[in-house]
PDB file of C-alpha atoms and ligand atoms in Angstrom:
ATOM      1  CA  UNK A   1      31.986   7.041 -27.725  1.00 64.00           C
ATOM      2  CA  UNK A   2      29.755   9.446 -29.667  1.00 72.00           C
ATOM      3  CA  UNK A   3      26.572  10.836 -27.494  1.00 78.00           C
ATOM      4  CA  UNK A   4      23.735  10.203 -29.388  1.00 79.00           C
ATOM      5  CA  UNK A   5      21.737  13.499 -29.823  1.00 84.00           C
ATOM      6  CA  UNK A   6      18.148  12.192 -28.450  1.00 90.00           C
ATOM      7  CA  UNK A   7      15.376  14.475 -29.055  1.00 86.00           C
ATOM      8  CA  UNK A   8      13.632  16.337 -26.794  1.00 89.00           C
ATOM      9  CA  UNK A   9      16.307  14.730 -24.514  1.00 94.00           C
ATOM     10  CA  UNK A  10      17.799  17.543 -21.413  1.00 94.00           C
ATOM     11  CA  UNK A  11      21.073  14.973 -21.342  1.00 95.00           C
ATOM     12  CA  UNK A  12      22.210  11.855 -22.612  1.00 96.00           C
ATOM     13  CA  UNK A  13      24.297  10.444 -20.296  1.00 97.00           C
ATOM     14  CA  UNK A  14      26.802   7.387 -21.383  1.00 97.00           C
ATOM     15  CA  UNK A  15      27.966   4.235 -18.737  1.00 98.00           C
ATOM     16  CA  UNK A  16      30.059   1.469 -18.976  1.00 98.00           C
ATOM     17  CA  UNK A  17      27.398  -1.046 -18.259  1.00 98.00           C
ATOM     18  CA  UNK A  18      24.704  -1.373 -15.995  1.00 98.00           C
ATOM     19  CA  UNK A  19      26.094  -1.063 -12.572  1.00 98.00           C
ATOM     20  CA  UNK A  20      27.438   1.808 -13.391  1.00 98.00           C
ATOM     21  CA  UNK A  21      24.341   3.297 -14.372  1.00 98.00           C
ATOM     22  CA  UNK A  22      22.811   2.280 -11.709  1.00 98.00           C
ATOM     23  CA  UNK A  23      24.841   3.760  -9.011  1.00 98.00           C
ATOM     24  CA  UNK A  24      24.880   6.779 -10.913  1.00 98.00           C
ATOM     25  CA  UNK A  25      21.082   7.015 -10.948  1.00 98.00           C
ATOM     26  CA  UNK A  26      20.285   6.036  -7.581  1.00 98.00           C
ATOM     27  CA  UNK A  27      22.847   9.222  -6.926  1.00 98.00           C
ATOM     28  CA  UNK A  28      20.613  11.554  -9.350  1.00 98.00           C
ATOM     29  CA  UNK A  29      17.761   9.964  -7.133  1.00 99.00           C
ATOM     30  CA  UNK A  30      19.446  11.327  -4.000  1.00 98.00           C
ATOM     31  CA  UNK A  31      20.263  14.831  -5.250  1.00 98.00           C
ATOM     32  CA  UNK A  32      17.010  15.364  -6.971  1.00 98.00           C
ATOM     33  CA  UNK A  33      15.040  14.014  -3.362  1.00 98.00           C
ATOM     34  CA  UNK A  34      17.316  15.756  -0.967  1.00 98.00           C
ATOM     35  CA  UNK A  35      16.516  19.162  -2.899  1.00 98.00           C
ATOM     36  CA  UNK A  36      12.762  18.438  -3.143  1.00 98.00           C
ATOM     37  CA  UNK A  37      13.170  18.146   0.402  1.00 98.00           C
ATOM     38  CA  UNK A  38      14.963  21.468   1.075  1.00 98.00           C
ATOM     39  CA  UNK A  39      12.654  22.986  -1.037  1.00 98.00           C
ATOM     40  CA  UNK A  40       8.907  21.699  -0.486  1.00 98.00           C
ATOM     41  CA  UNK A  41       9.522  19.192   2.758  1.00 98.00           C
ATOM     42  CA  UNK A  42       8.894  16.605   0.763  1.00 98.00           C
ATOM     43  CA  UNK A  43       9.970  14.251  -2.178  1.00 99.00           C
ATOM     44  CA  UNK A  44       7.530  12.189  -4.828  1.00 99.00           C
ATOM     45  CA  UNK A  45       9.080  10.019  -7.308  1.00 99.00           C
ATOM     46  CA  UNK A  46       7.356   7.516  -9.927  1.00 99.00           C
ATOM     47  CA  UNK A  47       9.770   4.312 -10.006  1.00 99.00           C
ATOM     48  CA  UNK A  48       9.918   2.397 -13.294  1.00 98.00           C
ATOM     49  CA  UNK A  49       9.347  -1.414 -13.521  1.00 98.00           C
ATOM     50  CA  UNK A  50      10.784  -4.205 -15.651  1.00 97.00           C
ATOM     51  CA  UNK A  51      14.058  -5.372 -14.962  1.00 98.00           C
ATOM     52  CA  UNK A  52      16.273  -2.435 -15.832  1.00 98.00           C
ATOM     53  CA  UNK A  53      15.876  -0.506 -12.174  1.00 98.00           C
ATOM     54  CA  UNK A  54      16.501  -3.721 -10.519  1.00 98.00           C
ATOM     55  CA  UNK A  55      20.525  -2.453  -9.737  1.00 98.00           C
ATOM     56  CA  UNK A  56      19.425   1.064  -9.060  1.00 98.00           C
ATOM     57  CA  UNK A  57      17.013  -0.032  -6.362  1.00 98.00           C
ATOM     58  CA  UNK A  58      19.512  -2.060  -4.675  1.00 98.00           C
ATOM     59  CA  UNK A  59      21.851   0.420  -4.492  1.00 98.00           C
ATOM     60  CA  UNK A  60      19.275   3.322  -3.390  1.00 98.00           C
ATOM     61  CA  UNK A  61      18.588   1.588  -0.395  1.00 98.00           C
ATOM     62  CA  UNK A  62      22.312   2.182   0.687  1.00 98.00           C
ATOM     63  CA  UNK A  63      21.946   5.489   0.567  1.00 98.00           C
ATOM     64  CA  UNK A  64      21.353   7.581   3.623  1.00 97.00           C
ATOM     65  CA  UNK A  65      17.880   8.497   2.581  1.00 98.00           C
ATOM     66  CA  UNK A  66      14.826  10.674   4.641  1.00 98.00           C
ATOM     67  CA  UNK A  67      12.405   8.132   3.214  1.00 98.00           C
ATOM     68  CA  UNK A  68       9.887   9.676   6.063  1.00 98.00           C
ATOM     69  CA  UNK A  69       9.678  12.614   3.647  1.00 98.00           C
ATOM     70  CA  UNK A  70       9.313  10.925   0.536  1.00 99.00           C
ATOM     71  CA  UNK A  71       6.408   9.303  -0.958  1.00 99.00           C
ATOM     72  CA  UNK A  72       6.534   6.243  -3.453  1.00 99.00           C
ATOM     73  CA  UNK A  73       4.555   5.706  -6.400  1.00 99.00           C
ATOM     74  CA  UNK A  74       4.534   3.514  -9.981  1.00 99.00           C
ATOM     75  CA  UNK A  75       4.858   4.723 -13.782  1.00 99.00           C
ATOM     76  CA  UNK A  76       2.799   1.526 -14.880  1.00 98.00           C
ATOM     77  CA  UNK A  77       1.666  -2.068 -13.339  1.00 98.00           C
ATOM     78  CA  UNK A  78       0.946  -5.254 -14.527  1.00 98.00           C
ATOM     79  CA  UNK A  79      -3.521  -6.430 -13.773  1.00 98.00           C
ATOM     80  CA  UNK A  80      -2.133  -9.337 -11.614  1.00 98.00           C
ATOM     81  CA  UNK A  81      -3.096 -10.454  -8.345  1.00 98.00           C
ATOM     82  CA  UNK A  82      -1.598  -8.443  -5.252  1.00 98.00           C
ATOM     83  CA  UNK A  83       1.639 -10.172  -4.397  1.00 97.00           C
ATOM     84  CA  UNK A  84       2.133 -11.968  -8.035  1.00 98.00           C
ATOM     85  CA  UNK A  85       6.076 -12.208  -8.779  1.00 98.00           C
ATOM     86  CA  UNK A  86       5.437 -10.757 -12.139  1.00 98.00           C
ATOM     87  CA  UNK A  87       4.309  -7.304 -10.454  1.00 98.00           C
ATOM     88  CA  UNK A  88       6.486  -4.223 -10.881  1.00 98.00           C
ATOM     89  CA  UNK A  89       4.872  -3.659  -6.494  1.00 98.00           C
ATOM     90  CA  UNK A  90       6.705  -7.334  -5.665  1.00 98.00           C
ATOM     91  CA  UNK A  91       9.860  -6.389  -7.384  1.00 98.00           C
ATOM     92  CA  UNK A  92      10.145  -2.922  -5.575  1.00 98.00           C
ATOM     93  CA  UNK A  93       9.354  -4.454  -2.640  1.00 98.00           C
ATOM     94  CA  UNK A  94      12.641  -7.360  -3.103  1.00 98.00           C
ATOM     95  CA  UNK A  95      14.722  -4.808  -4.165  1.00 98.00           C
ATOM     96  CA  UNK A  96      13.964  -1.948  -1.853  1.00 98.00           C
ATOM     97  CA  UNK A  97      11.295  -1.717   0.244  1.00 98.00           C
ATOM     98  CA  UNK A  98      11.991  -4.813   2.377  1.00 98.00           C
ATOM     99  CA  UNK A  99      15.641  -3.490   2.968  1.00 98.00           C
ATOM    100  CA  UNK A 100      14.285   0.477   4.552  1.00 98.00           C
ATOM    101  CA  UNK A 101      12.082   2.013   7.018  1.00 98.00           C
ATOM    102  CA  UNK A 102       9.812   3.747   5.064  1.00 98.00           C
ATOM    103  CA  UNK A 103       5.992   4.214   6.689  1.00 98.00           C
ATOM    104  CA  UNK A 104       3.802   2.435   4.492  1.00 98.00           C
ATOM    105  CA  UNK A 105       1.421   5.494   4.031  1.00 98.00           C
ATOM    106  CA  UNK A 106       4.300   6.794   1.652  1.00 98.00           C
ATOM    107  CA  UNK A 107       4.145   3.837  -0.736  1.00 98.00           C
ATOM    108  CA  UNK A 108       1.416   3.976  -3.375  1.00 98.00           C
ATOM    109  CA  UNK A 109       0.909   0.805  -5.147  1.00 98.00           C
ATOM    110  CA  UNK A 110      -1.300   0.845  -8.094  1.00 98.00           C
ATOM    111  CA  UNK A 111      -4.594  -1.043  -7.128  1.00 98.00           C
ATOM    112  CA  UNK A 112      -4.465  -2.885 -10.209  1.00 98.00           C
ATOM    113  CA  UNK A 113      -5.448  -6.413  -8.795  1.00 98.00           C
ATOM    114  CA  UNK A 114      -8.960  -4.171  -9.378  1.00 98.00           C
ATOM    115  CA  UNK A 115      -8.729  -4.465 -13.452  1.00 98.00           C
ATOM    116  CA  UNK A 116      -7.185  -1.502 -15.393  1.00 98.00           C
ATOM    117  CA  UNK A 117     -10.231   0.390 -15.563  1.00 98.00           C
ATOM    118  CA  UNK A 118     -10.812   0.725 -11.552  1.00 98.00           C
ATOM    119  CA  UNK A 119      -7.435   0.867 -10.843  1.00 98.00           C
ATOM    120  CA  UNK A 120      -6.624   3.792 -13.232  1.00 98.00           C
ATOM    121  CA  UNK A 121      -9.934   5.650 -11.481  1.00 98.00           C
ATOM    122  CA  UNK A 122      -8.503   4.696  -7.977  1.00 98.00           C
ATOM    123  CA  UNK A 123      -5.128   6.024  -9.035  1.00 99.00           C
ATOM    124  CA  UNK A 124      -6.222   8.986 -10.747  1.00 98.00           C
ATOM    125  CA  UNK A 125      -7.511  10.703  -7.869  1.00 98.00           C
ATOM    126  CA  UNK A 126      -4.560  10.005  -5.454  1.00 98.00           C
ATOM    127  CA  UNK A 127      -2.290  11.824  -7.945  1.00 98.00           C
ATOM    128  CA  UNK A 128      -4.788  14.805  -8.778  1.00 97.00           C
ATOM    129  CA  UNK A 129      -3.666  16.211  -5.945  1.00 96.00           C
ATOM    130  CA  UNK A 130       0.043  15.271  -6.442  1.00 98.00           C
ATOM    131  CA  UNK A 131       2.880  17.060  -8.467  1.00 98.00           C
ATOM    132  CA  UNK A 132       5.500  14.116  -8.890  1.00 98.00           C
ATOM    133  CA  UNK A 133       9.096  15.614  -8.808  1.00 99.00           C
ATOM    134  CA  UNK A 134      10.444  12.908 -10.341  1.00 99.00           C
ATOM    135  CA  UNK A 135       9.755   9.854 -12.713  1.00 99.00           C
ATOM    136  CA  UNK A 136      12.063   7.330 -13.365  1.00 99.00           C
ATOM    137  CA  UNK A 137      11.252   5.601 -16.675  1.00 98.00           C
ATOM    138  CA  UNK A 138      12.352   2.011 -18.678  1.00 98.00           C
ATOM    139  CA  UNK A 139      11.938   1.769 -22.323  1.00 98.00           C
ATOM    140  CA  UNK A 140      10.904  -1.819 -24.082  1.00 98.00           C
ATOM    141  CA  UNK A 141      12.226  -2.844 -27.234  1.00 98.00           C
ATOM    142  CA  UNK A 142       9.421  -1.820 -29.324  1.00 98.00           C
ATOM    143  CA  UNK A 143      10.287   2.061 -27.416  1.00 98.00           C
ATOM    144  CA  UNK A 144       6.990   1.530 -25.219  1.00 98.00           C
ATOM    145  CA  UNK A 145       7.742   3.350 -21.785  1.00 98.00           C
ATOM    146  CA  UNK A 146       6.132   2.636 -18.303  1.00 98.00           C
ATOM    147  CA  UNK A 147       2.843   1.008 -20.020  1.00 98.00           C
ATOM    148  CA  UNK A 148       2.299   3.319 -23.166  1.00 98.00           C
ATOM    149  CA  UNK A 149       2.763   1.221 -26.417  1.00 98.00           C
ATOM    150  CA  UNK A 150       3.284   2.161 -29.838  1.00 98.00           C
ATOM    151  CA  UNK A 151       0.215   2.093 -31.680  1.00 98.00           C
ATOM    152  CA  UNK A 152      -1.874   1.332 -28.622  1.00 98.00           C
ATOM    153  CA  UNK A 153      -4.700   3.664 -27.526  1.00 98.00           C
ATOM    154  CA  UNK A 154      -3.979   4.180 -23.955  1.00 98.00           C
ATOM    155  CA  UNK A 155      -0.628   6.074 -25.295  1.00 98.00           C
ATOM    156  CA  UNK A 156      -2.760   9.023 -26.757  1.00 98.00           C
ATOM    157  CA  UNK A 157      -5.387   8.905 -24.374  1.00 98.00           C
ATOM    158  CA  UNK A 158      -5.244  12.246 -22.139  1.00 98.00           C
ATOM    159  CA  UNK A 159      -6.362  10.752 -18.284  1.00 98.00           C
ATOM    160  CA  UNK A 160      -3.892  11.359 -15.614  1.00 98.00           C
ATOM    161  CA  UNK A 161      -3.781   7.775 -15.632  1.00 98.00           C
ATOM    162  CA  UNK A 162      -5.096   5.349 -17.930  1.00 99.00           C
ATOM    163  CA  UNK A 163      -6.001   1.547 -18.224  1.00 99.00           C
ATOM    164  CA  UNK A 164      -4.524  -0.486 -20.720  1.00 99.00           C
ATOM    165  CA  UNK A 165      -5.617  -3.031 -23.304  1.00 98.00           C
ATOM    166  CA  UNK A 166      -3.610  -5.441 -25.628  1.00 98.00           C
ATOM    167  CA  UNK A 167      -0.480  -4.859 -24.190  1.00 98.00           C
ATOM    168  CA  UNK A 168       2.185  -6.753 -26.402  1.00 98.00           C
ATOM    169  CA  UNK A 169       4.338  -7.776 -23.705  1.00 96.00           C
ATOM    170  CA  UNK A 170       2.320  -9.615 -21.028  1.00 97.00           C
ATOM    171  CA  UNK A 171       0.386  -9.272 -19.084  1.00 98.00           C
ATOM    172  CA  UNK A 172      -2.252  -7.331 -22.011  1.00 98.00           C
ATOM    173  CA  UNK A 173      -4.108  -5.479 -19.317  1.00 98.00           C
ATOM    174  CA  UNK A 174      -2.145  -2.684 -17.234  1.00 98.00           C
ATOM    175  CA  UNK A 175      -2.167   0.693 -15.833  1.00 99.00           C
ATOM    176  CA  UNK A 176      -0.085   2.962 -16.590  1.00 99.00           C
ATOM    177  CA  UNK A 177       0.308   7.026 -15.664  1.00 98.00           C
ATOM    178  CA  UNK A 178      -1.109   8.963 -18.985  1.00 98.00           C
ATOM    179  CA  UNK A 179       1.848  10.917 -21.424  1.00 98.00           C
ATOM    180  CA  UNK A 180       0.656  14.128 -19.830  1.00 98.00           C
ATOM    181  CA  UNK A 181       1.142  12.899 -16.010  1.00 98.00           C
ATOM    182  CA  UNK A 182       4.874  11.207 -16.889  1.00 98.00           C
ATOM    183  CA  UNK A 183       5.829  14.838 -18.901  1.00 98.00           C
ATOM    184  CA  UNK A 184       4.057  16.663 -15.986  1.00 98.00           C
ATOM    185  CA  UNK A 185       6.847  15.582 -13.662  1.00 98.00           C
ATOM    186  CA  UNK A 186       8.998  18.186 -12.695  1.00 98.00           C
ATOM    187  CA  UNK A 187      12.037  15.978 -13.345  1.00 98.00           C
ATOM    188  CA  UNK A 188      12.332  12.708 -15.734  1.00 98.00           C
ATOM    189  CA  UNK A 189      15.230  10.171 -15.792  1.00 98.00           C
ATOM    190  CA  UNK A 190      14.930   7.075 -18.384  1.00 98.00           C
ATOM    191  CA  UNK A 191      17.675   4.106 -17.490  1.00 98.00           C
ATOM    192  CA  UNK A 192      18.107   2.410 -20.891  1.00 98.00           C
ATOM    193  CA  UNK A 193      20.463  -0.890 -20.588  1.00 98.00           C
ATOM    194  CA  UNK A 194      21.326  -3.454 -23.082  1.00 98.00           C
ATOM    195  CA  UNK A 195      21.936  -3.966 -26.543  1.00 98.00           C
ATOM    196  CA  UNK A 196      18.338  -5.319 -27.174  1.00 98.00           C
ATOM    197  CA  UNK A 197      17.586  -1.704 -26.993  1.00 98.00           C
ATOM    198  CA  UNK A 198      19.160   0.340 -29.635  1.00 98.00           C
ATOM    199  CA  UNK A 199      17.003  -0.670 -32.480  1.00 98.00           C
ATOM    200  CA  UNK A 200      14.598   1.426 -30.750  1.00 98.00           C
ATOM    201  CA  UNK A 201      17.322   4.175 -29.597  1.00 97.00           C
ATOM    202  CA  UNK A 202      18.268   4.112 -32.992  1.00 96.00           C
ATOM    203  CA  UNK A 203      14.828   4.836 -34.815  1.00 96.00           C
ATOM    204  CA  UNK A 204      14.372   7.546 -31.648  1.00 96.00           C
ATOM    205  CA  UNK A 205      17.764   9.463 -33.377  1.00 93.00           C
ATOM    206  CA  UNK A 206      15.576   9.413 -36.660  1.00 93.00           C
ATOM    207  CA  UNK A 207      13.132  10.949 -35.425  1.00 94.00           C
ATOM    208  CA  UNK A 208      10.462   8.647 -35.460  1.00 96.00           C
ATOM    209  CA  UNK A 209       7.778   9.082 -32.861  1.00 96.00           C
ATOM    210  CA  UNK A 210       7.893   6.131 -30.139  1.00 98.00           C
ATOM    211  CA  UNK A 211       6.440   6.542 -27.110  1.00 98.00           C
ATOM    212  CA  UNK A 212       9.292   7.271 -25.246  1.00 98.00           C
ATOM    213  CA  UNK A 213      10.284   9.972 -27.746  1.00 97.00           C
ATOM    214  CA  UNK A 214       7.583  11.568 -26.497  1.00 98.00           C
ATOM    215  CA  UNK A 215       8.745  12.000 -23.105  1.00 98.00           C
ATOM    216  CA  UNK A 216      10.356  15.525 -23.035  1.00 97.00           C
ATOM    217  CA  UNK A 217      13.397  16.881 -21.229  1.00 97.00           C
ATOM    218  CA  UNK A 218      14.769  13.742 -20.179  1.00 98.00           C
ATOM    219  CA  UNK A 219      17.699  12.952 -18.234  1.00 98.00           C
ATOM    220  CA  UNK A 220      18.607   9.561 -20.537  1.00 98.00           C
ATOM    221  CA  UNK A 221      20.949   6.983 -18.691  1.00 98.00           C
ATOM    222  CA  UNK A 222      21.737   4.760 -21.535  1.00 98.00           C
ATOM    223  CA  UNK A 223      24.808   1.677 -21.195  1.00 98.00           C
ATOM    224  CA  UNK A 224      27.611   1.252 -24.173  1.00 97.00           C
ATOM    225  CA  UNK A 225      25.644  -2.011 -25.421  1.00 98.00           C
ATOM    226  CA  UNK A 226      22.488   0.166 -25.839  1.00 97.00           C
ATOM    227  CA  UNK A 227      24.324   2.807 -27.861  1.00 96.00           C
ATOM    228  CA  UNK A 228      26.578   0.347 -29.863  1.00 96.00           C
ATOM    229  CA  UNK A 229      24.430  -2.544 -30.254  1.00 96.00           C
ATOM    230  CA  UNK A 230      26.837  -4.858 -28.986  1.00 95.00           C
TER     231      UNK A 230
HETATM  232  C1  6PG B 301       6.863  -2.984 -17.353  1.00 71.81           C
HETATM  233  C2  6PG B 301       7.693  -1.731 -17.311  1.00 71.81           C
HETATM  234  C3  6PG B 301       8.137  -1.381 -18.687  1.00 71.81           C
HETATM  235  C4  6PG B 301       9.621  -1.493 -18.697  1.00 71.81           C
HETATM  236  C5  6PG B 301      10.139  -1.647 -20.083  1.00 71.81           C
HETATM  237  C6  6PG B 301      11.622  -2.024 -20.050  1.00 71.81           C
HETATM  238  O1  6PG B 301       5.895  -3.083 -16.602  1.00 71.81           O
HETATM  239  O2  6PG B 301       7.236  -3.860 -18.114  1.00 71.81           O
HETATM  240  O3  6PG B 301       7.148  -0.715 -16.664  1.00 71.81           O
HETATM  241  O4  6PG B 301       7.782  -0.136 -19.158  1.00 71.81           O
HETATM  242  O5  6PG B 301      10.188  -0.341 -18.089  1.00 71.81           O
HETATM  243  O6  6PG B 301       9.411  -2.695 -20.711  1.00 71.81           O
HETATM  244  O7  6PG B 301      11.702  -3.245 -19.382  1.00 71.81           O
HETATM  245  P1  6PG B 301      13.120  -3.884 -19.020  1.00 71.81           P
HETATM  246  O8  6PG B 301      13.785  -2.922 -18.070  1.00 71.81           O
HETATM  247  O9  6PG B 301      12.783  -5.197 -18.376  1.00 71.81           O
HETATM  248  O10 6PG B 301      13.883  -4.015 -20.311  1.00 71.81           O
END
């Protein structure tokens, strides 16, 4: 299988399928944490949304984690009411959070039952004074990643966080963390799954400037059917 040569990319790393990428991130997730840990006492990671990290959530909360020492946060999240099924908060909290003892000070949902443009304030100024270790990342079809869409404004726009308008794949209003916060992370792993995705892999490996292109010195986790198109 030839390794695509992303851009800006630290490592492309090639699985079988999904549940193979998926254990293999949730163990990335463990070594990065446990060394944040050693290091600084304490671990801060950005989990992705959409359906990709579903797997690698399920098989984190296996692991023996110090979840006292590490805090929770969100790349991006749907303006829905608190508890909607369509939030990226309700599916962490199926796929992980119900299933650990974490203390719910660590978990940071994004207000963003409050409308982007609160929210993205309110959010702002719980991360100023936070430098996330790690940020796991999905990428869309169109190679939007957390909530940053080609062609959209929020994408360029400079906040830590930012609100989001006209979203193409509903719902239109979100929040998402800014370019600058997501690259500001000391670590950043994208899991990439599916064949549905290499149109926009593809166009990455020609250099042309998606959004998640734009993420630099990624760890990429990408399946076969993403790579092959099949
Ligand atoms: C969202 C996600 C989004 C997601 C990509 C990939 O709120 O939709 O944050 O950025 O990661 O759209 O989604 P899938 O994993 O479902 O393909």
């Amino acid at each position: 299988m030839k390794i695509p040569k992303l851009p800006n990319a630290q490592a492309v790393i090639v699985h079988d399928d999904l549940d193979a990428l998926s254990i293999a991130v949730a163990q990335r997730i463990d070594e990065i944490a446990t060394l944040a840990i050693a290091e600084r006492g304490v671990f801060h990671i950005a989990l992705a949304g959409g359906e990709t990290p579903h797997r690698c959530y399920q098989q984190l909360r296996k692991l023996d984690m110090n979840w006292q020492k590490i805090h929770l946060y969100f790349g991006d999240e749907r303006c829905l009411p608190n508890g909607d099924n369509s939030r990226n908060d309700t599916m962490v909290r199926k796929t992980l959070l119900d299933h650990i003892v974490i203390p719910s000070a660590n978990v940071h949902n994004i207000p963003a039952q409050l409308g982007g443009k609160a929210a993205a304030a309110d959010y702002a100024a719980l991360l100023s004074s936070v430098v996330l270790d790690l940020v796991l990342l999905g990428m869309g079809e169109d190679g939007h990643t957390a909530s940053l869409f080609p062609g959209n404004p929020a994408t360029e726009n400079t906040a830590i966080v930012v609100p989001v308008f006209n979203a193409p794949k509903p719902p239109a209003e979100r929040v998402s963390l800014g370019m600058n916060t997501l690259n500001a992370a000391r670590q950043k792993i994208f899991l990439v799954a599916g064949a549905g995705k290499h149109d926009a892999l593809e166009q990455i490996l020609l250099g042309i400037g998606l959004p998640a292109a734009h993420i630099a010195a990624a760890e990429w986790h990408v399946d076969r059917s993403a790579i092959t198109g099949r």
